Amino acid sequence: MADYEKLPLVQQHGAAFNDPNGSARRPRTTHRGLIMTVFALIAGYSLLVHSKDYLRDLVPGESQSAEARCPQVEPLLPVRQTDSLSELEQYLDSGKFRNETIARLSGAVQVPSESYDDLGPVGEDKRWDTMYDVAAYLKKTFPLVHSKLQLEKVNTHGLLYTWAGSDTSLKPTVLMAHQDVVPVAASTVNQWTHPPYSGFYDGKYIWGRGSSDCKNTLIGILESVELLLDAGFEPKRTFILSFGFDEESSGNQGAGHLGEALLERYGENGVALIVDEGSAIMPFWGSYFATPGVVEKGYMDVDVIVRMPGGHSSVPPAHTGIGVMSEFIALVENNRYEPHFDSENPFLQALQCGAAYSPEFPPSWKKLLPTNKGGDRHKTEKLAHAVAASSDMLKYLFTTSVAVDIIGGGVKANALPERTTALINHRINIGSSSTDVKKHLTHLASKITQKYNLTLHAFDGEETPSSITLSLSKDPLEPAPVTPTEIDSLTPYAILSGTTRALYGEELYVSPGLMTGNTDTRYYWGVTKHIFRYAPGWDPEDEGGLGNIHTVDERISVLNHINVVKWYTMFVRNVDEAELS
């Protein structure tokens, strides 16, 4: 195994990620046992002191330093240590573990657990049966998990593992992943470098559908628990492993039932925190940032129906139903939503972090950043427009998106279309709502109906001849509640941040992030206020980081996957030691 493929589970204070070229980023050797314990206590104390300094800086109207506007948690290491846990840390750096974890993830990828948008109910649609193969593989691969944890199967294929802690007064922690994958289109199979369900390992990457979304997380969580069990670790806090099976097709049959089961078992806000798949560690403006998603944008599909009189195409009106629909679509696309930073949008915090720690952060943006708690609303809006103009990828972190994704109309070349349809997808900005989207579309549609003397049915459930109808085929999803990110103590966010910096070093910064897409956590909002969507694995040589998810040549580097296991192993121990209610 090459030197750059190895990374100690725990690094000394100030160490950074391994650099194969031997630069200053090379981590220093870590001592174990007592030295680790002493360092962990110091790190925890430093975190508290640093956090109190930050809180003191948050005075309305007072200017803060750039670092104060993006406080960083000190590396957080587990305090409790045994010989077996020390051996576990060393084992995670061994060639033996590397080979074993490659085989385990490869085997999981070889199970084609595809989920489709048109799947029927579990028990009726035979395409669900592939999930039996996933469960059988996990049972064979992780014997200690299946012998020592309680497994409840929810709606047949949802897997809910309970690792009971010794102190029932402590709220449990939930670790999530999903078993299903996006289908591979038959027309693209020949475009893959290695077959999509081969789990092929080429010396650096494991290839195949699900390797990075998100069987790496599924296997990584189970590997960490299996290894901790083998090391004799007995948690004080209960840990729940919750694995859905239809995240790629809305999650209502999998995570929907799992979320209900947890709510029924523990009650509202009865869980300490949740970690699910989400944002990766990525380069921004010349620095690396971990951006755990603390919120998700909302989701809303609007169906549009244009009804116009039919007739023979040899005597057409000036505008057919398709023409009217086209005009409405053009109006929608020419009247997009303005970028806007709501005060709760975490990307504004990410910009503060970029200004504090990134050498390539644009100076013009830095001048527009708020420098105190109240801020200057006018400057913030100018900042939103400036950042939005730089990149669509960044713009949609603080702008409601609009995408016309489906259109249909007409049945014959010589017959005027009587019913033309379209679907417009929206991802709703933080601080906005489905009501805002409805008002916006209703206003635009009214211009078309007035112009062509049509009736407007705006979300009233009706459809009549000579009309435009706006409707919802399913309930919209509002933007998620924002997870607290205070670090005034060992909060859930502080533990996640401290674990990340303990693993990767202090040249990696942590900032709250958000998800433009949606995860299974949408069904868990009631059980906790602390939800993180996060991909904790990292390989700095793999700049893309996302591993071609949802497309040809999906893959993950072995170093990335090993770091997933390391992170969860450390995180479980850190959470178990924390004084969380």
Coordinates of N, CA, C and O in Angstrom, one line a residue, residues 204-305:
K204 N -7.2 1.9 -7.1 CA -7.5 3.1 -6.4 C -9.0 3.3 -6.2 O -9.4 3.7 -5.1
Y205 N -9.8 2.9 -7.2 CA -11.2 3.2 -7.1 C -12.0 1.8 -7.1 O -11.5 0.8 -7.7
I206 N -13.1 1.9 -6.4 CA -14.1 0.8 -6.6 C -15.2 1.4 -7.5 O -15.8 2.4 -7.2
W207 N -15.5 0.7 -8.5 CA -16.4 1.2 -9.6 C -17.8 0.5 -9.4 O -17.9 -0.7 -9.1
G208 N -18.8 1.3 -9.8 CA -20.1 0.7 -9.9 C -21.2 1.6 -9.3 O -21.0 2.5 -8.5
R209 N -22.4 1.3 -9.8 CA -23.6 2.1 -9.3 C -23.8 1.8 -7.8 O -23.8 0.7 -7.3
G210 N -23.8 2.9 -7.1 CA -24.0 2.8 -5.6 C -22.7 3.0 -4.8 O -22.7 3.1 -3.6
S211 N -21.6 2.9 -5.5 CA -20.3 3.0 -4.8 C -20.1 4.3 -4.1 O -19.5 4.3 -3.0
S212 N -20.6 5.4 -4.6 CA -20.6 6.7 -3.9 C -21.9 7.2 -3.5 O -22.0 8.2 -2.8
D213 N -23.0 6.6 -3.9 CA -24.4 7.0 -3.5 C -25.3 5.8 -3.4 O -25.9 5.4 -4.3
C214 N -25.5 5.3 -2.1 CA -24.6 5.7 -1.0 C -24.3 4.4 -0.3 O -24.3 4.3 1.0
K215 N -23.9 3.3 -1.0 CA -23.5 2.1 -0.4 C -22.2 2.2 0.4 O -21.9 1.4 1.3
N216 N -21.4 3.2 0.0 CA -20.2 3.5 0.8 C -20.5 3.9 2.2 O -19.9 3.5 3.2
T217 N -21.6 4.7 2.3 CA -22.0 5.1 3.7 C -22.7 3.9 4.4 O -22.4 3.7 5.6
L218 N -23.5 3.2 3.7 CA -24.2 2.0 4.3 C -23.1 1.1 4.9 O -23.2 0.6 6.0
I219 N -22.2 0.7 4.0 CA -21.1 -0.2 4.5 C -20.2 0.4 5.5 O -19.8 -0.2 6.5
G220 N -19.9 1.7 5.3 CA -19.0 2.4 6.3 C -19.6 2.4 7.7 O -18.9 2.2 8.7
I221 N -20.9 2.7 7.8 CA -21.5 2.7 9.1 C -21.5 1.3 9.8 O -21.1 1.1 10.9
L222 N -21.9 0.3 9.0 CA -21.9 -1.1 9.5 C -20.5 -1.6 9.8 O -20.3 -2.3 10.8
E223 N -19.5 -1.2 9.0 CA -18.1 -1.6 9.4 C -17.7 -1.0 10.7 O -17.0 -1.6 11.5
S224 N -18.0 0.3 10.9 CA -17.5 0.9 12.1 C -18.2 0.3 13.3 O -17.5 0.1 14.3
V225 N -19.5 0.0 13.2 CA -20.1 -0.7 14.4 C -19.6 -2.1 14.6 O -19.4 -2.5 15.7
E226 N -19.4 -2.8 13.5 CA -18.8 -4.2 13.6 C -17.5 -4.1 14.3 O -17.2 -5.0 15.2
L227 N -16.6 -3.2 13.9 CA -15.3 -3.1 14.5 C -15.3 -2.7 16.0 O -14.6 -3.2 16.8
L228 N -16.2 -1.8 16.3 CA -16.4 -1.3 17.7 C -16.9 -2.5 18.6 O -16.4 -2.7 19.7
L229 N -17.8 -3.2 18.0 CA -18.3 -4.4 18.8 C -17.2 -5.4 19.0 O -17.0 -5.9 20.1
D230 N -16.4 -5.6 18.0 CA -15.3 -6.6 18.1 C -14.2 -6.1 19.1 O -13.6 -6.9 19.8
A231 N -14.1 -4.8 19.3 CA -13.2 -4.2 20.2 C -13.8 -4.1 21.6 O -13.1 -3.6 22.5
G232 N -15.0 -4.6 21.8 CA -15.6 -4.6 23.1 C -16.2 -3.3 23.5 O -16.5 -3.1 24.7
F233 N -16.4 -2.4 22.6 CA -17.0 -1.1 22.9 C -18.5 -1.3 23.3 O -19.2 -1.9 22.6
E234 N -18.8 -0.7 24.5 CA -20.2 -0.8 25.0 C -20.7 0.6 25.2 O -20.3 1.3 26.1
P235 N -21.6 1.1 24.3 CA -22.0 2.5 24.4 C -22.9 2.8 25.6 O -23.7 1.9 26.1
K236 N -22.8 4.0 26.1 CA -23.8 4.5 27.1 C -25.0 4.9 26.4 O -26.1 4.7 26.9
R237 N -24.9 5.6 25.3 CA -26.0 6.1 24.5 C -26.4 5.1 23.5 O -25.6 4.4 22.9
T238 N -27.7 5.0 23.3 CA -28.3 4.1 22.3 C -28.0 4.7 20.9 O -28.1 5.9 20.7
F239 N -27.6 3.8 20.0 CA -27.4 4.2 18.6 C -28.4 3.4 17.7 O -28.6 2.2 17.9
I240 N -29.0 4.1 16.8 CA -29.9 3.6 15.8 C -29.3 3.6 14.4 O -28.9 4.7 14.0
L241 N -29.4 2.5 13.7 CA -29.0 2.5 12.3 C -30.2 2.4 11.5 O -31.0 1.4 11.6
S242 N -30.5 3.4 10.7 CA -31.8 3.4 10.0 C -31.5 3.4 8.5 O -31.0 4.4 7.9
F243 N -31.9 2.3 7.8 CA -31.5 2.2 6.4 C -32.8 2.0 5.5 O -33.5 1.0 5.5
G244 N -33.1 3.1 4.8 CA -34.3 3.0 3.9 C -33.9 2.3 2.6 O -32.8 1.8 2.4
F245 N -34.9 2.2 1.7 CA -34.7 1.3 0.5 C -35.3 2.0 -0.8 O -35.4 1.3 -1.8
D246 N -35.8 3.2 -0.7 CA -36.4 3.9 -1.9 C -36.1 5.4 -1.9 O -36.9 6.1 -2.4
E247 N -34.9 5.7 -1.4 CA -34.6 7.2 -1.3 C -34.5 7.8 -2.7 O -34.9 8.9 -2.9
E248 N -34.1 7.0 -3.7 CA -34.0 7.5 -5.1 C -35.3 7.6 -5.8 O -35.4 8.1 -6.9
S249 N -36.4 7.2 -5.1 CA -37.7 7.3 -5.7 C -38.7 7.8 -4.7 O -39.8 7.3 -4.5
S250 N -38.3 8.8 -3.9 CA -39.1 9.6 -3.0 C -39.0 9.2 -1.5 O -39.2 10.0 -0.6
G251 N -38.7 7.9 -1.2 CA -38.5 7.5 0.2 C -39.8 7.2 1.0 O -39.7 6.9 2.1
N252 N -41.0 7.4 0.3 CA -42.2 7.3 1.1 C -42.5 5.9 1.6 O -43.1 5.7 2.7
Q253 N -42.0 4.9 0.9 CA -42.3 3.5 1.4 C -41.2 3.0 2.4 O -41.4 2.1 3.2
G254 N -40.0 3.6 2.3 CA -38.9 3.2 3.2 C -38.8 4.2 4.3 O -39.2 3.9 5.4
A255 N -38.1 5.3 4.1 CA -37.8 6.3 5.1 C -39.1 6.8 5.8 O -39.1 7.1 7.0
G256 N -40.2 6.9 5.0 CA -41.4 7.4 5.5 C -41.9 6.5 6.7 O -42.3 7.0 7.8
H257 N -41.8 5.2 6.5 CA -42.2 4.3 7.6 C -41.2 4.2 8.7 O -41.6 4.1 9.9
L258 N -39.9 4.4 8.4 CA -38.9 4.3 9.4 C -39.0 5.6 10.3 O -38.8 5.5 11.5
G259 N -39.2 6.7 9.7 CA -39.4 7.9 10.5 C -40.6 7.9 11.4 O -40.5 8.3 12.6
E260 N -41.7 7.3 10.9 CA -42.8 7.1 11.8 C -42.5 6.2 12.9 O -43.0 6.4 14.1
A261 N -41.8 5.1 12.6 CA -41.4 4.1 13.7 C -40.6 4.8 14.8 O -40.8 4.6 16.0
L262 N -39.7 5.7 14.4 CA -38.8 6.3 15.4 C -39.6 7.4 16.2 O -39.4 7.5 17.4
L263 N -40.5 8.1 15.5 CA -41.4 9.1 16.2 C -42.3 8.4 17.2 O -42.5 8.9 18.3
E264 N -42.8 7.2 16.8 CA -43.7 6.5 17.7 C -42.9 6.0 18.9 O -43.4 6.0 20.1
R265 N -41.6 5.6 18.7 CA -40.8 5.0 19.8 C -40.3 6.0 20.7 O -40.3 5.8 21.9
Y266 N -39.8 7.2 20.2 CA -39.1 8.1 21.0 C -39.8 9.4 21.2 O -39.4 10.2 22.0
G267 N -40.8 9.7 20.4 CA -41.6 10.9 20.5 C -40.9 12.1 19.9 O -39.8 12.0 19.3
E268 N -41.6 13.2 19.9 CA -41.1 14.4 19.2 C -39.8 14.9 19.9 O -39.8 15.0 21.1
N269 N -38.8 15.2 19.1 CA -37.5 15.6 19.6 C -36.9 14.6 20.6 O -36.1 15.0 21.5
G270 N -37.2 13.4 20.4 CA -36.7 12.3 21.3 C -35.4 11.8 20.9 O -34.9 10.9 21.6
V271 N -34.8 12.2 19.8 CA -33.5 11.8 19.3 C -32.5 12.9 19.4 O -32.8 14.1 19.2
A272 N -31.3 12.6 19.8 CA -30.2 13.6 20.0 C -29.8 14.2 18.7 O -29.7 15.5 18.6
L273 N -29.5 13.4 17.7 CA -29.1 13.9 16.4 C -29.1 12.8 15.3 O -29.2 11.6 15.7
I274 N -29.1 13.3 14.1 CA -29.1 12.4 12.9 C -28.0 12.8 12.0 O -27.8 13.9 11.7
V275 N -27.3 11.8 11.4 CA -26.4 12.0 10.3 C -26.8 11.1 9.2 O -26.9 9.9 9.3
D276 N -27.1 11.7 8.0 CA -27.4 11.0 6.8 C -26.4 11.4 5.7 O -25.6 12.3 5.9
E277 N -26.6 10.8 4.5 CA -25.8 11.2 3.4 C -26.0 12.7 3.1 O -27.0 13.3 3.5
G278 N -25.0 13.2 2.4 CA -25.1 14.7 2.0 C -23.9 15.3 1.4 O -23.2 14.6 0.7
S279 N -23.6 16.5 1.8 CA -22.5 17.3 1.2 C -21.2 16.7 1.5 O -20.9 16.2 2.6
A280 N -20.3 16.8 0.5 CA -18.9 16.3 0.6 C -18.0 17.3 1.0 O -18.3 18.5 1.0
I281 N -16.7 17.0 1.2 CA -15.7 17.9 1.5 C -15.1 18.3 0.1 O -14.7 17.5 -0.7
M282 N -15.1 19.7 -0.1 CA -14.8 20.2 -1.4 C -13.9 21.4 -1.3 O -13.8 22.1 -0.3
P283 N -13.1 21.7 -2.4 CA -12.3 22.9 -2.4 C -13.2 24.1 -2.7 O -14.0 24.1 -3.6
F284 N -13.0 25.2 -2.0 CA -13.6 26.5 -2.3 C -12.6 27.6 -2.1 O -12.0 27.8 -1.0
W285 N -12.4 28.4 -3.2 CA -11.6 29.6 -3.1 C -10.2 29.3 -2.6 O -9.6 30.1 -1.9
G286 N -9.6 28.1 -2.9 CA -8.3 27.9 -2.5 C -8.1 27.2 -1.2 O -7.0 27.0 -0.7
S287 N -9.2 26.8 -0.5 CA -9.1 26.1 0.7 C -10.1 24.9 0.7 O -11.0 24.9 -0.2
Y288 N -10.0 24.0 1.6 CA -10.9 22.8 1.7 C -11.9 23.1 2.8 O -11.5 23.5 3.9
F289 N -13.2 22.8 2.5 CA -14.2 23.0 3.5 C -15.1 21.7 3.5 O -15.5 21.1 2.5
A290 N -15.4 21.3 4.8 CA -16.5 20.4 5.0 C -17.7 21.2 5.2 O -17.7 22.1 6.1
T291 N -18.8 20.9 4.5 CA -20.0 21.7 4.6 C -21.2 20.8 4.9 O -22.1 20.6 4.0
P292 N -21.3 20.2 6.1 CA -22.5 19.4 6.4 C -23.8 20.1 6.2 O -23.9 21.3 6.7
G293 N -24.7 19.5 5.5 CA -26.0 20.2 5.2 C -26.8 20.3 6.5 O -27.2 19.3 7.1
V294 N -27.1 21.5 6.9 CA -28.0 21.7 8.0 C -29.4 22.1 7.6 O -30.2 22.4 8.5
V295 N -29.6 22.1 6.3 CA -31.0 22.5 5.9 C -31.1 22.0 4.4 O -30.1 21.8 3.7
E296 N -32.3 21.7 4.0 CA -32.6 21.4 2.6 C -33.6 22.4 2.0 O -34.5 22.8 2.7
K297 N -33.4 22.7 0.7 CA -34.4 23.5 0.0 C -35.7 22.7 -0.1 O -35.7 21.4 0.0
G298 N -36.8 23.4 -0.3 CA -38.1 22.7 -0.5 C -38.2 22.2 -1.9 O -37.3 22.4 -2.8
Y299 N -39.3 21.5 -2.2 CA -39.5 20.8 -3.4 C -41.0 21.0 -3.8 O -41.9 20.8 -3.0
M300 N -41.2 21.3 -5.1 CA -42.6 21.5 -5.6 C -42.7 21.3 -7.1 O -42.0 21.9 -7.8
D301 N -43.5 20.4 -7.5 CA -43.9 20.1 -8.9 C -45.2 20.8 -9.2 O -46.2 20.4 -8.5
V302 N -45.3 21.6 -10.2 CA -46.5 22.2 -10.6 C -46.9 21.7 -12.0 O -46.1 21.8 -12.9
D303 N -48.1 21.1 -12.1 CA -48.7 20.7 -13.4 C -49.4 21.8 -14.0 O -50.3 22.5 -13.4
V304 N -49.2 22.0 -15.3 CA -49.8 23.1 -16.1 C -50.6 22.4 -17.2 O -50.1 21.6 -17.9
I305 N -51.9 22.8 -17.3 CA -52.7 22.2 -18.4 C -53.3 23.4 -19.1 O -54.0 24.3 -18.6

